[in-house]
XYZ file of C-alpha atoms in Angstrom:
732
model
C 67.128 66.304 178.251
C 69.777 68.812 179.290
C 71.209 71.663 177.300
C 74.279 69.615 176.512
C 72.470 67.929 173.638
C 75.284 67.187 171.246
C 73.683 64.692 168.939
C 75.735 65.320 165.861
C 79.265 65.125 167.191
C 81.744 62.339 167.517
C 83.914 63.954 170.168
C 85.209 61.698 172.876
C 84.049 62.856 176.302
C 86.344 62.377 179.247
C 86.461 63.375 182.867
C 89.942 64.714 182.147
C 89.822 67.792 179.889
C 93.478 67.194 179.095
C 92.566 64.060 177.176
C 90.313 66.075 174.903
C 92.513 69.167 174.686
C 95.566 67.713 172.931
C 94.266 68.302 169.390
C 92.933 71.760 170.314
C 95.544 73.838 168.547
C 95.522 71.871 165.324
C 91.737 71.928 165.086
C 91.467 75.665 165.694
C 94.438 76.517 163.548
C 93.131 74.303 160.797
C 90.056 76.467 160.503
C 92.204 79.587 160.192
C 94.313 78.362 157.316
C 97.573 78.874 159.162
C 99.517 76.941 156.513
C 98.926 79.751 154.027
C 100.829 82.248 156.183
C 104.419 83.202 155.447
C 106.525 84.203 158.438
C 109.530 86.475 157.941
C 112.122 87.365 160.548
C 112.796 91.121 160.865
C 115.919 91.406 163.035
C 116.340 95.177 162.616
C 112.872 96.428 163.620
C 112.587 98.154 166.982
C 109.770 100.716 167.070
C 106.222 101.596 166.068
C 107.413 103.302 162.883
C 109.040 100.054 161.783
C 105.739 98.217 162.323
C 103.808 100.743 160.277
C 106.324 100.794 157.412
C 106.565 97.023 157.043
C 102.822 96.426 157.271
C 102.037 99.210 154.803
C 104.469 98.078 152.096
C 103.383 94.442 152.355
C 99.665 95.194 152.377
C 100.086 97.262 149.224
C 101.829 94.416 147.405
C 99.588 92.507 144.950
C 98.520 89.127 146.278
C 98.948 90.008 149.960
C 95.728 89.882 151.946
C 97.124 91.002 155.272
C 100.390 91.492 157.158
C 100.853 91.730 160.921
C 104.132 92.594 162.655
C 104.904 91.231 166.115
C 107.496 93.587 167.624
C 108.271 91.316 170.570
C 109.155 88.375 168.324
C 110.602 90.605 165.557
C 108.649 88.877 162.830
C 105.863 89.544 160.362
C 103.127 87.067 159.482
C 101.865 87.534 155.932
C 98.610 86.116 154.605
C 99.467 85.688 150.933
C 98.008 82.529 149.373
C 100.072 81.202 146.522
C 103.091 83.414 147.233
C 106.490 82.457 148.618
C 108.895 84.058 151.057
C 111.344 84.689 148.190
C 108.752 86.967 146.565
C 108.065 88.958 149.733
C 111.581 89.413 151.119
C 112.563 91.929 148.380
C 109.399 93.895 149.132
C 110.475 94.391 152.752
C 114.106 95.023 151.819
C 112.995 97.709 149.345
C 112.221 99.996 152.298
C 115.463 99.230 154.076
C 114.621 96.408 156.485
C 116.509 93.147 156.651
C 114.211 90.147 156.179
C 114.670 86.375 156.265
C 112.328 83.440 155.919
C 111.660 82.090 159.388
C 112.498 78.443 159.998
C 109.992 77.299 162.647
C 112.278 74.412 163.576
C 114.959 76.882 164.664
C 112.862 79.521 166.382
C 114.426 80.847 169.550
C 115.218 84.057 171.355
C 118.869 83.861 170.207
C 118.547 86.748 167.742
C 117.088 89.005 170.414
C 119.768 87.847 172.849
C 122.501 88.696 170.326
C 121.042 92.143 169.928
C 121.098 92.638 173.689
C 124.745 91.579 173.868
C 125.615 93.896 170.971
C 124.021 96.876 172.716
C 125.859 96.046 175.940
C 129.181 95.946 174.075
C 128.548 99.377 172.570
C 127.497 100.718 175.973
C 130.798 99.466 177.412
C 132.866 101.112 174.653
C 131.038 104.430 174.895
C 131.178 104.385 178.703
C 134.935 103.759 178.747
C 135.526 106.515 176.178
C 133.245 108.884 178.064
C 135.251 108.462 181.290
C 138.547 109.186 179.501
C 137.134 112.274 177.777
C 135.722 113.499 181.088
C 139.216 113.263 182.619
C 140.634 115.302 179.756
C 137.800 117.804 180.117
C 138.763 118.475 183.735
C 141.866 120.305 182.533
C 139.778 122.496 180.213
C 137.252 123.229 182.944
C 140.133 124.051 185.310
C 141.241 126.920 183.120
C 143.539 125.498 180.441
C 143.887 128.018 177.613
C 145.104 128.395 174.056
C 147.416 125.600 172.843
C 146.899 123.464 175.954
C 143.129 123.682 175.633
C 143.275 122.916 171.912
C 145.503 119.898 172.562
C 142.997 118.435 175.036
C 140.182 119.121 172.581
C 142.026 117.280 169.791
C 142.766 114.312 172.051
C 139.125 114.233 173.133
C 138.053 114.359 169.491
C 140.401 111.520 168.578
C 138.654 109.397 171.208
C 135.102 110.664 170.709
C 134.667 110.555 166.943
C 135.534 106.833 166.483
C 133.488 106.045 169.590
C 130.407 107.851 168.311
C 130.830 106.195 164.902
C 131.051 102.727 166.480
C 128.649 103.012 169.431
C 126.084 104.974 167.423
C 126.101 102.468 164.556
C 122.628 101.039 165.436
C 121.157 104.543 165.118
C 123.137 105.531 162.018
C 122.475 102.359 160.029
C 118.759 102.442 160.820
C 118.529 106.132 159.895
C 120.437 105.586 156.640
C 118.154 102.752 155.568
C 115.138 104.923 156.298
C 116.434 107.954 154.397
C 117.624 105.858 151.462
C 114.084 104.621 151.003
C 112.358 107.944 151.602
C 111.244 107.404 155.193
C 111.714 109.324 158.438
C 112.114 106.782 161.217
C 112.700 107.556 164.875
C 116.470 107.006 164.479
C 116.788 109.827 161.931
C 116.454 112.636 164.505
C 118.663 110.741 166.972
C 121.403 110.285 164.352
C 121.094 113.888 163.263
C 121.517 115.018 166.872
C 124.670 112.892 167.324
C 126.143 114.211 164.085
C 125.336 117.811 165.007
C 126.887 117.477 168.470
C 130.059 115.966 166.980
C 130.229 118.436 164.098
C 129.894 121.496 166.276
C 132.654 120.122 168.537
C 135.002 119.707 165.549
C 134.096 123.230 164.409
C 134.922 124.662 167.836
C 138.227 122.780 167.959
C 139.286 123.910 164.488
C 138.604 127.522 165.438
C 140.216 127.276 168.893
C 136.877 127.749 170.568
C 136.582 127.811 174.329
C 134.050 124.952 174.391
C 133.906 121.608 172.597
C 131.178 119.044 173.191
C 132.970 115.763 172.548
C 132.175 114.656 176.081
C 128.516 115.557 175.583
C 128.364 113.693 172.236
C 129.779 110.511 173.737
C 127.583 110.849 176.840
C 124.584 111.378 174.574
C 125.397 108.168 172.708
C 126.025 106.355 176.011
C 122.675 107.294 177.523
C 120.753 106.657 174.293
C 122.208 103.135 174.219
C 121.339 102.613 177.892
C 117.781 103.704 177.161
C 117.552 101.303 174.240
C 118.959 98.434 176.288
C 116.602 99.086 179.205
C 113.719 99.192 176.755
C 114.919 95.877 175.301
C 115.181 94.328 178.757
C 111.775 95.505 179.975
C 110.138 94.172 176.820
C 112.006 90.908 177.312
C 110.537 90.654 180.815
C 107.088 91.115 179.295
C 107.801 88.459 176.685
C 104.738 87.224 174.943
C 102.819 83.987 175.235
C 103.877 83.210 171.680
C 107.534 83.477 172.649
C 106.936 81.209 175.637
C 105.387 78.650 173.305
C 108.292 79.043 170.901
C 110.702 78.243 173.723
C 108.965 74.857 174.145
C 109.816 73.689 170.644
C 112.264 70.783 170.527
C 114.967 71.008 167.820
C 115.804 67.277 167.620
C 114.122 63.904 168.017
C 115.379 60.312 168.248
C 113.967 58.353 165.329
C 113.751 54.600 165.825
C 115.530 52.723 163.006
C 116.703 49.107 162.561
C 120.223 50.322 163.330
C 119.149 52.017 166.555
C 117.993 55.463 167.637
C 118.997 58.158 165.153
C 119.020 61.857 166.194
C 117.326 63.945 163.486
C 116.007 67.524 163.236
C 112.306 67.680 164.038
C 111.692 69.339 160.673
C 112.774 66.088 158.971
C 110.177 63.933 160.734
C 107.296 62.703 158.602
C 103.989 61.086 159.583
C 104.502 57.412 160.345
C 107.990 57.780 161.811
C 108.596 56.111 165.163
C 110.469 58.238 167.694
C 111.666 57.469 171.193
C 110.797 59.883 173.996
C 112.943 59.498 177.071
C 111.739 60.219 180.635
C 111.971 63.934 181.380
C 112.043 64.886 177.696
C 109.609 67.151 175.920
C 107.472 65.630 173.159
C 108.936 66.921 169.854
C 105.935 66.313 167.574
C 102.288 65.283 167.542
C 101.638 61.565 167.548
C 100.213 58.462 169.175
C 101.936 56.238 171.697
C 102.940 52.910 170.118
C 104.841 51.372 173.023
C 105.428 52.002 176.706
C 103.603 53.582 179.592
C 104.326 56.745 181.524
C 102.777 59.926 182.922
C 102.450 63.075 180.832
C 102.559 66.693 181.965
C 99.928 68.371 179.757
C 99.927 71.747 181.509
C 100.947 73.392 178.233
C 97.510 72.759 176.732
C 95.298 72.531 179.793
C 96.874 74.472 182.648
C 96.401 71.340 184.774
C 99.367 70.403 186.948
C 98.132 66.814 187.582
C 99.964 64.349 185.287
C 97.931 62.113 182.980
C 98.535 58.362 182.732
C 99.771 57.467 179.264
C 99.792 54.196 177.356
C 99.502 52.807 173.827
C 96.893 54.613 171.756
C 97.008 57.918 173.682
C 97.474 60.982 171.484
C 100.330 63.291 172.482
C 100.949 66.867 171.444
C 104.256 68.630 170.799
C 105.443 70.512 173.874
C 104.078 68.096 176.485
C 106.541 66.460 178.885
C 107.116 62.725 179.369
C 107.625 62.315 183.103
C 108.298 58.751 184.222
C 108.816 56.082 181.548
C 110.298 55.671 178.052
C 107.814 55.858 175.195
C 107.826 55.066 171.499
C 105.492 57.378 169.579
C 104.238 57.205 165.998
C 104.411 60.706 164.485
C 101.244 62.195 163.012
C 102.441 65.806 162.550
C 105.753 67.611 163.023
C 107.369 70.997 162.442
C 104.997 73.610 161.083
C 102.147 71.092 161.089
C 102.398 70.300 164.809
C 99.794 71.569 167.226
C 102.467 73.554 169.108
C 103.595 75.393 165.968
C 99.994 76.136 165.021
C 99.174 77.274 168.536
C 102.221 79.556 168.476
C 101.119 81.047 165.162
C 97.597 81.543 166.493
C 98.774 83.348 169.636
C 101.273 85.460 167.707
C 98.542 86.493 165.273
C 96.289 87.465 168.175
C 99.038 89.558 169.772
C 99.694 91.300 166.450
C 96.056 92.176 165.761
C 95.116 95.829 165.551
C 92.426 97.153 167.843
C 91.062 100.660 168.295
C 93.852 101.826 170.597
C 96.579 100.261 168.456
C 95.258 102.025 165.368
C 95.161 105.315 167.263
C 98.781 104.901 168.370
C 99.884 103.957 164.844
C 98.249 107.019 163.298
C 99.844 109.296 165.883
C 103.280 107.706 165.377
C 103.094 108.259 161.615
C 102.598 111.994 162.183
C 105.485 112.203 164.621
C 108.557 112.058 162.364
C 107.664 114.911 159.981
C 106.407 116.993 162.901
C 109.645 116.434 164.858
C 111.830 117.627 161.978
C 109.614 120.628 161.359
C 109.801 121.652 165.035
C 113.573 121.198 165.087
C 114.018 123.250 161.911
C 111.772 126.028 163.211
C 113.663 126.031 166.532
C 116.990 126.295 164.715
C 115.765 129.203 162.577
C 114.202 130.994 165.524
C 117.264 130.767 167.767
C 119.746 131.579 165.010
C 117.785 134.602 163.781
C 117.247 135.763 167.350
C 120.807 135.294 168.677
C 123.008 134.766 165.596
C 124.677 132.049 167.679
C 125.043 129.024 165.390
C 126.291 126.759 168.167
C 123.340 127.531 170.418
C 120.830 127.144 167.572
C 122.272 123.748 166.643
C 122.163 122.557 170.267
C 118.540 123.573 170.639
C 117.612 121.847 167.355
C 119.429 118.690 168.456
C 117.600 118.678 171.801
C 114.236 119.049 170.041
C 115.072 116.196 167.665
C 115.881 113.853 170.528
C 113.301 114.796 173.116
C 110.313 114.317 170.798
C 111.090 110.666 169.957
C 107.794 108.698 169.519
C 108.974 105.572 171.339
C 106.650 106.000 174.311
C 103.590 106.434 172.107
C 104.557 103.492 169.915
C 104.962 101.194 172.935
C 101.812 102.360 174.726
C 99.583 99.582 173.373
C 101.914 96.687 172.371
C 103.600 96.601 175.782
C 100.245 96.279 177.556
C 98.808 93.687 175.163
C 101.964 91.584 175.413
C 102.034 91.660 179.220
C 98.291 90.939 179.543
C 98.194 88.114 177.003
C 101.234 86.526 178.624
C 99.602 86.597 182.047
C 96.344 85.134 180.727
C 98.215 82.410 178.885
C 99.982 81.399 182.088
C 96.567 81.221 183.760
C 95.276 78.926 181.027
C 93.473 81.418 178.766
C 94.319 81.342 175.059
C 93.415 84.544 173.196
C 92.473 83.650 169.613
C 91.416 87.121 168.485
C 93.750 90.027 169.183
C 90.845 92.438 169.700
C 89.212 90.152 172.297
C 91.101 91.749 175.194
C 89.882 95.181 174.169
C 86.284 93.955 173.854
C 86.522 92.012 177.103
C 87.171 95.268 178.950
C 83.752 96.533 177.794
C 81.796 93.531 179.116
C 78.988 94.443 181.523
C 76.992 91.184 181.400
C 78.099 87.539 181.547
C 75.958 84.712 180.165
C 76.781 81.108 181.086
C 75.737 77.781 179.656
C 75.167 75.049 182.227
C 76.332 71.571 181.274
C 80.000 71.455 180.333
C 80.520 75.084 181.343
C 79.394 75.713 184.919
C 79.364 71.963 185.464
C 81.913 69.466 184.230
C 79.471 68.030 181.712
C 80.461 64.466 182.562
C 77.281 62.969 184.070
C 77.171 59.770 186.086
C 74.136 57.536 186.461
C 72.868 57.656 190.034
C 71.487 54.107 190.026
C 70.612 51.265 187.628
C 67.878 49.998 189.950
C 64.965 51.633 188.051
C 65.800 49.562 184.932
C 64.538 45.958 185.042
C 67.301 43.410 184.441
C 65.700 42.064 181.266
C 65.350 45.602 179.861
C 69.000 46.578 180.344
C 70.220 45.143 176.987
C 67.593 47.303 175.261
C 68.667 50.357 177.239
C 72.327 49.717 176.329
C 71.520 49.351 172.623
C 69.697 52.702 172.662
C 72.309 54.475 174.794
C 75.354 53.461 172.790
C 73.660 54.635 169.589
C 73.544 58.224 170.855
C 76.310 60.759 171.317
C 74.463 62.591 174.098
C 76.438 62.806 177.383
C 73.575 61.276 179.388
C 73.275 58.389 176.933
C 77.022 57.828 177.061
C 76.956 57.810 180.866
C 74.114 55.249 180.831
C 75.972 53.078 178.332
C 79.130 53.175 180.433
C 77.234 52.181 183.586
C 75.537 49.273 181.799
C 78.748 47.996 180.209
C 80.450 47.997 183.617
C 77.852 45.446 184.792
C 78.660 43.145 181.859
C 75.438 43.859 179.976
C 75.394 43.038 176.243
C 73.316 45.191 173.866
C 70.110 43.852 172.361
C 69.526 43.750 168.616
C 67.357 46.719 167.610
C 65.924 47.666 164.250
C 65.374 51.115 162.759
C 67.675 52.820 165.259
C 67.593 56.558 164.695
C 68.342 59.709 166.681
C 65.951 62.663 166.715
C 67.942 65.886 167.343
C 66.771 67.689 170.444
C 64.614 64.793 171.633
C 66.401 61.462 171.919
C 66.896 58.125 170.195
C 64.397 55.461 169.193
C 64.386 51.933 167.796
C 62.243 48.832 167.341
C 62.600 45.856 169.681
C 60.395 42.763 169.413
C 57.949 44.744 167.295
C 57.624 47.567 169.826
C 59.039 51.058 169.548
C 61.476 51.840 172.361
C 62.788 55.272 173.166
C 65.429 56.996 175.288
C 65.282 60.764 175.617
C 63.461 63.830 176.888
C 60.463 63.606 179.200
C 58.067 65.488 176.917
C 59.060 63.308 173.933
C 58.140 60.197 175.888
C 54.961 61.679 177.380
C 56.442 62.057 180.895
C 56.901 65.029 183.233
C 60.222 66.054 184.667
C 58.659 67.071 187.954
C 60.496 69.055 190.615
C 63.656 66.927 190.779
C 66.903 68.860 190.763
C 68.990 66.215 188.997
C 69.443 65.837 185.262
C 67.322 63.005 183.942
C 66.562 60.938 180.891
C 63.592 58.625 180.308
C 63.451 55.103 178.954
C 60.285 53.863 177.256
C 59.956 50.136 176.505
C 56.811 50.546 174.444
C 54.478 49.618 177.276
C 53.952 50.990 180.733
C 55.117 54.337 182.100
C 58.513 55.678 181.019
C 61.342 54.906 183.440
C 63.105 57.893 184.964
C 66.918 57.720 185.007
C 68.716 60.333 187.104
C 72.250 61.601 186.560
C 74.463 63.653 188.810
C 76.931 66.281 187.642
C 79.480 68.259 189.625
C 80.350 71.909 189.422
C 83.371 72.848 187.370
C 86.263 73.815 189.670
C 86.261 77.548 190.311
C 82.651 78.019 189.120
C 81.392 79.401 192.439
C 84.376 81.747 192.839
C 84.087 82.893 189.212
C 80.387 83.776 189.410
C 80.788 85.438 192.825
C 83.660 87.566 191.546
C 81.750 88.680 188.452
C 78.666 89.554 190.521
C 80.841 91.473 192.991
C 82.223 93.544 190.116
C 78.715 94.845 189.412
C 78.227 92.973 186.156
C 74.980 91.234 185.281
C 75.084 87.409 185.286
C 72.633 85.110 183.485
C 72.292 81.336 183.176
C 70.747 79.987 179.954
C 70.208 76.237 179.761
C 68.215 73.747 177.766
C 67.837 71.576 180.862
C 64.687 71.196 182.933
C 63.642 74.087 185.159
C 64.188 72.382 188.559
C 67.750 71.415 187.600
C 68.619 74.888 186.343
C 66.958 76.583 189.310
C 68.923 74.470 191.767
C 72.227 75.301 190.100
C 71.364 79.003 189.902
C 70.513 78.999 193.610
C 73.797 77.317 194.499
C 75.775 79.895 192.527
C 73.748 82.943 193.527
C 72.518 83.658 189.982
C 69.160 85.422 190.048
C 68.565 85.551 186.284
C 68.144 82.120 184.723
C 66.136 80.437 182.002
C 65.511 76.724 181.444
C 64.476 74.780 178.353
C 66.197 77.274 176.085
C 66.835 76.186 172.489
C 69.989 77.175 170.566
C 68.025 79.768 168.610
C 66.579 81.229 171.812
C 70.069 81.477 173.311
C 71.268 83.501 170.333
C 68.153 85.698 170.513
C 68.787 86.313 174.219
C 72.310 87.527 173.448
C 70.983 89.689 170.635
C 68.461 91.315 172.973
C 71.169 92.106 175.500
C 73.148 93.891 172.805
C 70.038 95.779 171.698
C 69.661 96.952 175.295
C 73.097 98.555 175.011
C 74.940 95.868 176.959
C 78.190 94.147 175.966
C 77.600 90.491 176.879
C 80.208 87.797 177.411
C 79.047 84.297 176.460
C 80.712 81.250 178.020
C 79.580 77.982 176.454
C 80.843 74.676 175.148
C 78.200 72.880 173.079
C 77.047 72.791 169.501
C 73.863 74.424 170.769
C 75.956 77.365 172.064
C 77.703 78.146 168.774
C 75.173 80.727 167.560
C 75.137 82.438 170.961
C 78.953 82.526 171.069
C 78.973 84.224 167.684
C 76.262 86.695 168.718
C 78.059 87.755 171.934
C 80.283 90.822 172.202
C 83.082 88.468 173.247
C 83.015 84.716 173.868
C 84.928 82.020 175.757
C 84.836 78.229 175.418
C 86.468 75.539 177.571
C 89.104 73.330 175.957
C 86.735 70.367 176.317
C 84.168 72.103 174.079
C 83.247 70.945 170.606
C 85.306 72.135 167.641
C 82.447 74.343 166.438
C 82.190 76.099 169.802
C 85.937 76.640 170.096
C 86.091 77.977 166.551
C 83.253 80.430 167.213
C 84.806 81.736 170.450
C 87.351 84.523 170.874
C 89.178 82.879 173.774
C 89.676 79.289 174.937
C 89.907 78.207 178.576
C 92.634 75.569 178.474
C 92.148 74.053 181.939
C 89.133 72.847 183.884
C 89.177 75.728 186.395
C 86.633 78.452 185.556
C 88.204 81.080 187.855
C 90.439 82.562 185.088
C 87.307 83.816 183.311
C 86.619 86.305 186.098
C 90.313 87.148 186.276
C 90.343 87.824 182.533
C 87.492 90.317 182.899
C 89.349 92.217 185.599
C 92.661 92.030 183.756
C 91.057 93.371 180.568
C 89.806 96.439 182.407
C 93.209 96.885 184.031
C 94.854 96.582 180.605
C 92.550 99.247 179.179
C 93.424 101.497 182.121
C 97.163 100.896 181.555
C 96.785 101.776 177.862
C 95.041 105.037 178.715
C 97.709 105.760 181.343
C 100.423 105.131 178.772
C 98.761 107.505 176.341
C 98.549 110.067 179.146
C 102.223 109.567 180.051
C 103.248 110.074 176.429
C 100.997 113.110 175.994
C 102.055 114.821 179.211
C 105.718 114.085 178.491
C 105.517 115.776 175.102
C 103.441 118.703 176.365
C 106.071 119.397 179.036
C 109.294 118.326 177.324
C 108.915 119.826 173.850
C 108.407 123.443 174.992
C 111.349 123.073 177.388
C 113.577 121.916 174.531
C 112.334 124.639 172.163
C 112.910 127.258 174.872
C 116.543 126.166 175.109
C 116.413 124.810 178.663
C 117.346 121.231 177.656
C 120.724 120.169 176.331
C 120.942 117.211 173.914
C 122.191 115.097 176.816
C 119.206 116.020 178.992
C 116.909 115.291 176.046
C 118.414 111.823 175.644
C 117.830 111.049 179.308
C 114.246 112.336 179.179
C 113.417 110.391 175.997
C 114.787 107.137 177.419
C 112.913 107.580 180.691
C 109.619 108.180 178.858
C 109.923 104.892 176.932
C 110.956 102.937 179.997
C 108.144 104.409 182.113
C 105.554 103.247 179.555
C 106.909 99.697 179.510
C 107.233 99.525 183.299
C 103.643 100.711 183.632
C 102.558 97.853 181.342
C 104.539 95.367 183.443
C 102.290 96.151 186.403
C 99.818 93.752 184.765
C 102.139 90.823 185.402
């Protein structure tokens, strides 16, 4: 029999992967213990230093296993069994960060949107003030002296100081929280620079100096805010797959009651409730259709754009769309227990995982703040001792503080991971392990299973003619007692002819061989050729054999079709120079024919699950980094042994759990795209590191040498952060 031998499972096989994919998220998430996680909203975090601080303080707290911050979603997911959000919120607040328990029923981008509007308001205030101060400065630049000059300086100060206090509030409040709790965040040097620029301007005005820098202080604040807003906007463009899933959550449902339809928050739904889903509405919870018929858009889970016919008994998942007719659904899970919420948590956890490059960036960011202040202090001392010009020394120190901001380095990895995972999600690839993208970039060999992976794994009997009419009830009784795809296909074909199963005794399935029973005192079997004493021969179709206890076994042939995109996927991987192998438990002629059709030169037939795992182990011993793509119970060990692994959504639970990524749709082409995107993502990360390194190598000496004003430093720092994020957006 073929390598799709799945004797021990009770999964329902369907020609439509969507029908099998609906419970995907809940099954995977269930194995990860998602319900133990506590999710806290962190509205004030904005940089790599924030990530490091929050994760460190939580991971040090007794009872916390792990903590992962997602900067894009401004939240932290804490693995702390037995603990509550009320116990963890004070831990985060103890280092100066605002924290709230996240209500999954109310998740949205509204908090991030409010922050964007707040920054825009402060930009408007600082821009208006800057223009007025610039007009006043024209008189000073034109030669105004003594009392006239002092008057314009005082007027400028009256406008500038309240403006800097208001517009710079995001920097000042963040810096104060950091200092109050003994930290040096990125906003500390920025705030110090704004204060120094304002203070030196007041000093000059009090002493009737020729130059005041109120215009420069307000301009500095203006451009720093613009840089922060542009950074916010570019990260919003690269919004994560988790945020896209969050946007699909429905806040309310219409519960069916004796008094009529009652609108209720989704969080209040309980299993057993009946809810009405109107045409065009999104499904608010997991459940089963009780009444009505319609068509369902399941592209959320499968990537398939073709609607699925829906009727009583069909399982629906939160986030799917009811297209044509009203439905009444019986709720099975809602809120945090829904498949959509679990899928969101799974994706968010993957995006927050720490790989090699992320760890490198975090370590570098932690060294930045103390180094920045040391450089600024040394610059101040050097210039003051060398020139005895306090104003000049302060300006140089302020420029150094601003220009060495670690934003670019902190965003180097998260921006790329977010953009890449979002693109893969839209192509139907769910990343379960955050380090999978990094490992996928190292892949130099791809190993494929056959049935259910390169082919659809839904066989159809070619013809019933080989089975005598009087033997068909026996064949049906054997076939429906087995979970093997070929047996199920035979049973379906026999039932369609109206055949009724015979009564068999001692029916039992032999894993890896087939199923047997006793009929009229004779042993009858359905299964592999060698188990029944037959030879597969040179046929290129999958086959099973039926033995009626006398005479030669009857050969039954089954056809299978290639999975959509299989040819393009294999061709693209081969063209990239990677090694491609086909490992199958099917007969040699069948495997050879498929390998020939796909252009795969390396193939092996009749491979057992143990041999598949050993083959992957040998590839790794040879120094290769193999990708394994498989879907069956017999592929689980190989998926675990591979450097990185992918399973289709139609795969068994065990295979999906063992894999690092899940292919949501039926098209195999995204697998090849994922390999190319992973390498591109690794290249973007290295480019971002290079951008950050070159920027600091060039900019810091310029600032220390006194060639950069605080205003120029603000512009340079903002451009460095934006350039890193824009480079990551090239992946989209």
